[in-house]
Tab-separated table of C-alpha atoms and ligand atoms in Angstrom:
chain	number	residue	atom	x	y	z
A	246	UNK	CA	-38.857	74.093	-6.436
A	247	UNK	CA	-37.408	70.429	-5.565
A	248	UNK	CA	-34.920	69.665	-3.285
A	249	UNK	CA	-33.216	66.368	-3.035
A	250	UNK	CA	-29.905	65.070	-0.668
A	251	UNK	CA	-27.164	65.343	-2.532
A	252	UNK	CA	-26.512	61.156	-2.629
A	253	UNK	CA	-30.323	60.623	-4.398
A	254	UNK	CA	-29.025	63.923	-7.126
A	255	UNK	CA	-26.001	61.957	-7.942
A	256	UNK	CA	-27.778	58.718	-8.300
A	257	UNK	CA	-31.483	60.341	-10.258
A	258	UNK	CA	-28.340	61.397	-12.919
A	259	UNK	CA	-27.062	57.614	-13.127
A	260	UNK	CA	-23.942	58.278	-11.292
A	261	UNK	CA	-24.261	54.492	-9.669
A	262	UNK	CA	-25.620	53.148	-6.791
A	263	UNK	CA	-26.804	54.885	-3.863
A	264	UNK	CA	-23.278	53.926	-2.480
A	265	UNK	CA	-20.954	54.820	-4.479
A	266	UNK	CA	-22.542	58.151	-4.967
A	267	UNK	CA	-21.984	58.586	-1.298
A	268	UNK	CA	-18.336	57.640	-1.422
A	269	UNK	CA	-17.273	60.090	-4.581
A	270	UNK	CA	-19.082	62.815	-2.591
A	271	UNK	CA	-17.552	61.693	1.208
A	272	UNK	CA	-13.976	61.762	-1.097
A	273	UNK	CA	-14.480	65.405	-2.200
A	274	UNK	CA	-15.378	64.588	-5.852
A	275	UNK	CA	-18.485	66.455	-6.403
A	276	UNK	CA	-18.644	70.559	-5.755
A	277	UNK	CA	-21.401	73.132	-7.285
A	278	UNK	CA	-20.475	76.499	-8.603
A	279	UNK	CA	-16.521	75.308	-7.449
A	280	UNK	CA	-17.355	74.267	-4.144
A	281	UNK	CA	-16.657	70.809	-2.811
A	282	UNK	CA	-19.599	69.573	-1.218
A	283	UNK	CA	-18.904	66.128	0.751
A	284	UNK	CA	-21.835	65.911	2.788
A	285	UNK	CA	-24.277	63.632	1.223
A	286	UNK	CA	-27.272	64.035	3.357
A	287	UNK	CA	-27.089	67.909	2.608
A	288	UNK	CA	-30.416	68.684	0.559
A	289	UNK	CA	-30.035	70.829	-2.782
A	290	UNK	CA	-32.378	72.500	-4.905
A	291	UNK	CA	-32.253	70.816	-8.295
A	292	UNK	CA	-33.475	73.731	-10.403
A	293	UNK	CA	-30.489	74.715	-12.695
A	294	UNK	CA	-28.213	72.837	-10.817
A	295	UNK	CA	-24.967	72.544	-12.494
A	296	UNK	CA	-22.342	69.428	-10.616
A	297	UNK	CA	-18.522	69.549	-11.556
A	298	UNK	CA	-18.167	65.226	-10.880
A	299	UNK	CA	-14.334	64.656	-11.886
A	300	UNK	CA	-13.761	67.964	-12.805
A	301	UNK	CA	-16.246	67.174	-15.667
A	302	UNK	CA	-20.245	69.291	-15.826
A	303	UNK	CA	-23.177	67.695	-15.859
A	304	UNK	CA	-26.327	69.907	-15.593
A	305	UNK	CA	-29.407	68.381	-13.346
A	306	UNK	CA	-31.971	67.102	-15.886
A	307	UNK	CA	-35.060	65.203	-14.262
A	308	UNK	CA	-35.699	63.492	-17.679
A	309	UNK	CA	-33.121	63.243	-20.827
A	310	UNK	CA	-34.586	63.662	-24.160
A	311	UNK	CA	-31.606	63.124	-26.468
A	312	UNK	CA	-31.324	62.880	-30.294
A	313	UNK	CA	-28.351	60.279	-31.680
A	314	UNK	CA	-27.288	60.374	-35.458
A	315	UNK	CA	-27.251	57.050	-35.321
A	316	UNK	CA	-24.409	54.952	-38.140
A	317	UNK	CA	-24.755	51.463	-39.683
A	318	UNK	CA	-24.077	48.725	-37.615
A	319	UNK	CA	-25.012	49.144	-34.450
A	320	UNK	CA	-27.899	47.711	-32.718
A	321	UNK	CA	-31.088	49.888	-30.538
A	322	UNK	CA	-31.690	47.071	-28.384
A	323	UNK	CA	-30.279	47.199	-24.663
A	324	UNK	CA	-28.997	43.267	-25.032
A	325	UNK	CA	-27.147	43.907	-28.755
A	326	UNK	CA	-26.280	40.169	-30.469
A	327	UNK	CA	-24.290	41.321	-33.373
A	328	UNK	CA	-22.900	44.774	-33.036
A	329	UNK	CA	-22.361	47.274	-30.554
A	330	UNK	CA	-25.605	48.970	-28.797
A	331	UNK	CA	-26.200	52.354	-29.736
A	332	UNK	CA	-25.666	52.908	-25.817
A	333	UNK	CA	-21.999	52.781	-26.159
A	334	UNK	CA	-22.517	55.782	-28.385
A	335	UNK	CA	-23.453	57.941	-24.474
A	336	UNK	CA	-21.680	58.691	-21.488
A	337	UNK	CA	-21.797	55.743	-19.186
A	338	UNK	CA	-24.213	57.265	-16.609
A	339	UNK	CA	-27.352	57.211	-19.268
A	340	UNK	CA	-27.451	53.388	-19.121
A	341	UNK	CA	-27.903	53.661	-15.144
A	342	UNK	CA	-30.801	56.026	-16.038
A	343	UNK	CA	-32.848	53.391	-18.114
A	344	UNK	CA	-32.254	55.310	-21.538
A	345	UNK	CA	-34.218	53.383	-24.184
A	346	UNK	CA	-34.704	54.102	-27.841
A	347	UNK	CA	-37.907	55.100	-28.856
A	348	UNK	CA	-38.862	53.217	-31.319
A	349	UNK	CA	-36.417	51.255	-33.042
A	350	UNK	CA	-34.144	51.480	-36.172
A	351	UNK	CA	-32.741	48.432	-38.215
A	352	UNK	CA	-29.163	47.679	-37.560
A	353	UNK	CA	-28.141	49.167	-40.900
A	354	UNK	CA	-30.388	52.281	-41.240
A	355	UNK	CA	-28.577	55.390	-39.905
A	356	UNK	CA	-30.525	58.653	-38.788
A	357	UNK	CA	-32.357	60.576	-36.188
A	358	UNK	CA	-32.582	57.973	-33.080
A	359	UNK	CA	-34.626	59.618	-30.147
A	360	UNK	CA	-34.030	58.122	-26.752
A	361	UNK	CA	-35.451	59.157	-23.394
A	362	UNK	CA	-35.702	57.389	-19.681
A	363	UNK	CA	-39.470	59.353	-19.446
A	364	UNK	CA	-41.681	56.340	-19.915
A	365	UNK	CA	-45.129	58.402	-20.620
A	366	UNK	CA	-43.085	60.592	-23.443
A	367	UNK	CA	-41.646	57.269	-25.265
A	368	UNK	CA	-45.003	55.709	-24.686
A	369	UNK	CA	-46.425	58.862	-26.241
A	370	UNK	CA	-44.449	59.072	-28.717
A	371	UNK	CA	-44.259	55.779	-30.160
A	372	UNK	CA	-48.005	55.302	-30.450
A	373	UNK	CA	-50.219	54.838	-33.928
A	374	UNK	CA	-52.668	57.334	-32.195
A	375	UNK	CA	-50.496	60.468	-32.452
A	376	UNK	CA	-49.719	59.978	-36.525
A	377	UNK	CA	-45.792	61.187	-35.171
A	378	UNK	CA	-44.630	61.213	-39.093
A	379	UNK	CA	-41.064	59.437	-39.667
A	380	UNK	CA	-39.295	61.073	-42.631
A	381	UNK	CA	-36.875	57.582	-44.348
A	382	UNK	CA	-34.581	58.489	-47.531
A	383	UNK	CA	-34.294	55.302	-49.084
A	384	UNK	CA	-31.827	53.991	-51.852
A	385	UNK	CA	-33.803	51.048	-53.718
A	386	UNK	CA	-32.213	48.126	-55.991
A	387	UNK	CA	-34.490	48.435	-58.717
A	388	UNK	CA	-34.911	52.317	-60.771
A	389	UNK	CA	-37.860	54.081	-58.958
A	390	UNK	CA	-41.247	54.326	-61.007
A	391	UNK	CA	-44.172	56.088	-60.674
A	392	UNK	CA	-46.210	52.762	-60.395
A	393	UNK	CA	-43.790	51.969	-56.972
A	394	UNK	CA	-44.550	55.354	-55.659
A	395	UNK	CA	-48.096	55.056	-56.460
A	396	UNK	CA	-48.495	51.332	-54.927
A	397	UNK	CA	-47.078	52.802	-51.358
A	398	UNK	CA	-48.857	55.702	-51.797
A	399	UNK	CA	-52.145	53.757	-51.985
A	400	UNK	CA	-51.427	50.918	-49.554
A	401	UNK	CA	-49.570	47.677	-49.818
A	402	UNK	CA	-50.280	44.093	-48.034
A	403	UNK	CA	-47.469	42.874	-45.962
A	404	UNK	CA	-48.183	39.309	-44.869
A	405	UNK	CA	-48.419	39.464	-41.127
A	406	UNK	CA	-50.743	42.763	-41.266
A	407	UNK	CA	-54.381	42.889	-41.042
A	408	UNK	CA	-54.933	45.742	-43.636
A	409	UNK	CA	-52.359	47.596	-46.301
A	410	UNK	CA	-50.228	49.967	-44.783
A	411	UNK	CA	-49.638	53.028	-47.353
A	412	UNK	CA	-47.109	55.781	-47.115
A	413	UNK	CA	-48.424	59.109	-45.612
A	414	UNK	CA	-45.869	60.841	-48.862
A	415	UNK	CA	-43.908	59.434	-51.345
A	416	UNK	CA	-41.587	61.260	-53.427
A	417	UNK	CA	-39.160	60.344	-55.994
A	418	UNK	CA	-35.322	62.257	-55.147
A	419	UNK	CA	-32.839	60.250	-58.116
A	420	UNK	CA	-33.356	57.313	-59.985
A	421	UNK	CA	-32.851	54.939	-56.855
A	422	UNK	CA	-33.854	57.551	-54.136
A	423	UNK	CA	-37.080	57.561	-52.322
A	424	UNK	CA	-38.707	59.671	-49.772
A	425	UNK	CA	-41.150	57.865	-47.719
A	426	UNK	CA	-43.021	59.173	-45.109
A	427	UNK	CA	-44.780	56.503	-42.824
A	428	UNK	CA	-46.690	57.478	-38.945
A	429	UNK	CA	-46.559	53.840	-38.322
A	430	UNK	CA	-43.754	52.067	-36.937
A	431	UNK	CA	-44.021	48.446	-38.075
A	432	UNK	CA	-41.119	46.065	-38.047
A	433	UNK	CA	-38.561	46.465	-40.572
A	434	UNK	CA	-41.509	48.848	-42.659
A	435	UNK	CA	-39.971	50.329	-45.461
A	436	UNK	CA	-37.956	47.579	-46.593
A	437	UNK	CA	-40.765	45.042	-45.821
A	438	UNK	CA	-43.157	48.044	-48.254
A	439	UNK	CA	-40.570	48.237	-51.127
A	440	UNK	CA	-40.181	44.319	-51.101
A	441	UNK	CA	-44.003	44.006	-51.327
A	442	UNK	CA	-44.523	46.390	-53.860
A	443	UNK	CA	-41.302	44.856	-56.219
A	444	UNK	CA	-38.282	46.363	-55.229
A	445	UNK	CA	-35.899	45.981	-53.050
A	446	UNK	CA	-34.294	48.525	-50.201
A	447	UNK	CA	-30.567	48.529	-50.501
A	448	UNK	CA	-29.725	51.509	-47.733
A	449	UNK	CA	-31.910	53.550	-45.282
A	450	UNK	CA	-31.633	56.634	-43.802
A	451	UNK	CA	-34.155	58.393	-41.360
A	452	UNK	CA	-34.071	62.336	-42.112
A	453	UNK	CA	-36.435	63.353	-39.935
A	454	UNK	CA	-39.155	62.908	-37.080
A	455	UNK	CA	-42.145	65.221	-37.288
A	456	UNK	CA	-40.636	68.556	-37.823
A	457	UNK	CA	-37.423	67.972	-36.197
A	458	UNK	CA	-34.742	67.170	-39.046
A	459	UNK	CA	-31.317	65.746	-38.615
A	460	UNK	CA	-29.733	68.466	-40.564
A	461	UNK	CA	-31.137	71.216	-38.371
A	462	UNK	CA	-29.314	69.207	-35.587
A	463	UNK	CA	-26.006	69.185	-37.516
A	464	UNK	CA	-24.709	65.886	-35.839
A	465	UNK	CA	-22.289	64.044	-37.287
A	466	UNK	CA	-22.513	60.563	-37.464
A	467	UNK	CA	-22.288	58.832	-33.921
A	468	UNK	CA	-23.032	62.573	-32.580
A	469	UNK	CA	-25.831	63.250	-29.959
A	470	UNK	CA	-27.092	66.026	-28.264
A	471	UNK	CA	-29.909	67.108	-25.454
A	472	UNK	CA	-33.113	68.000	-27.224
A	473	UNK	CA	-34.372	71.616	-25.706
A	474	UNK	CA	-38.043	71.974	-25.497
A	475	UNK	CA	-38.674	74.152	-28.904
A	476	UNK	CA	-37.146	71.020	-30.493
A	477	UNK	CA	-39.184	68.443	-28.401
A	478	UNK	CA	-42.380	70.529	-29.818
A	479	UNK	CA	-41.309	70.206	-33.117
A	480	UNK	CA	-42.053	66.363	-32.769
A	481	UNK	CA	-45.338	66.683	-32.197
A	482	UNK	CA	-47.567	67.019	-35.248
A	483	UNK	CA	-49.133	70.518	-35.658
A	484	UNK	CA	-53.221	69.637	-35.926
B	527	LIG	N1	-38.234	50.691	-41.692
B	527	LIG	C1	-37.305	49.731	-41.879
B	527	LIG	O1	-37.468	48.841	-42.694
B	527	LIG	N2	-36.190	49.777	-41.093
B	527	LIG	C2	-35.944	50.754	-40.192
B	527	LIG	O2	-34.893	50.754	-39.542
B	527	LIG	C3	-36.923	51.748	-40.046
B	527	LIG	C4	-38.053	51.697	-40.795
């Protein structure tokens, strides 16, 4: 079991600096199981740990694994240019923690975000090697064919890649719906696919990651929510 001073609990949880986590706790701000405890060298056990900070609870997580229904117009990057950063979508304290996307989505795609501060688990996660499938609902310009589905579904040349890239599954859901199914994560992917293969990607939408859908989430739009471990093995794809 783990034991940390109190000060280095309140900071690990992006409470602030090493100092000002000692002055909320030397002001009485921060009690376990409604206790005040304002001693900040006293050491805790961090299993289950549950602290009331401003009268508000915040369970002790080493890591946070988080899923964001993320809307249109905002941006995944930490430094946003022209809208908002999906960070202003969490409490304050996840921004001290190094919370990071993994992977990114376009600006106007909504969907399943997943952000973490666990470096090996977005590193993981984000790589070609582990085939992680992304599940996109697209809306296109042009009617859907079978000739579009079948050009993604055998591989299409975008200019700055090596070799085709070709949708994992491809199936038609209305006249201008697509599901596309892609384990790569290339820039701007399914609207660079559709544009290369004659149409054109009006909306985007990403329904699911692995086998961890947004729906079994129920999140509203600009919702989040911790990600238990029976949902973090659901993102892993079964062999
Ligand atoms: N492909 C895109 O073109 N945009 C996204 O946001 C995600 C995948």
């Amino acid at each position: 079991m783990s034991k940390l001073s109190l000060d280095r609990i309140l900071q690990s949880q992006g409470f602030g600096t090493r100092k000002y986590c000692r002055s909320l706790i030397d002001d009485g701000e921060v009690s376990i199981a409604g206790v005040v405890h304002d001693n900040y060298k006293e050491t805790i056990a961090t299993d289950g740990l549950v602290l009331t900070i401003f009268e508000e609870e915040w369970a002790y997580r080493e890591h946070l694994y988080i899923a964001l229904y993320k809307p249109a117009n905002f941006e995944c990057s930490r430094k946003p240019s022209h809208h908002p950063g999906v960070l202003t979508l969490l409490p304050e304290q996840f921004s001290w923690r190094e919370l990071q996307p993994v992977g990114r989505l376009d600006h106007d795609t909504t969907g399943m975000l997943l952000m973490s501060d666990d470096g090996p688990f977005i590193h993981a996660q984000s790589s070609p090697k582990r085939h992680v499938p992304k599940i996109y609902q697209a809306t296109t310009a042009e009617p859907v064919t079978p000739e579009l589905i079948e050009q993604l579904k055998s591989g299409v040349q975008l200019h700055d890649e090596p070799a085709p890239l070709a949708a994992q599954h491809c199936v038609q859901r209305g006249e201008h719906q697509l599901e596309i199914v892609l384990e790569q994560g290339k820039y701007h992917q399914v609207k660079r696919m559709l544009a290369a293969a004659g149409n054109h990607c009006s909306a985007l939408h990403r329904s699911a990651i692995g086998g961890l859908t947004l729906d079994a989430l129920a999140l509203e739009e600009g919702e989040w929510c911790y990600l238990t471990p029976e949902q973090l093995a659901l993102l892993v794809p079964s062999a």
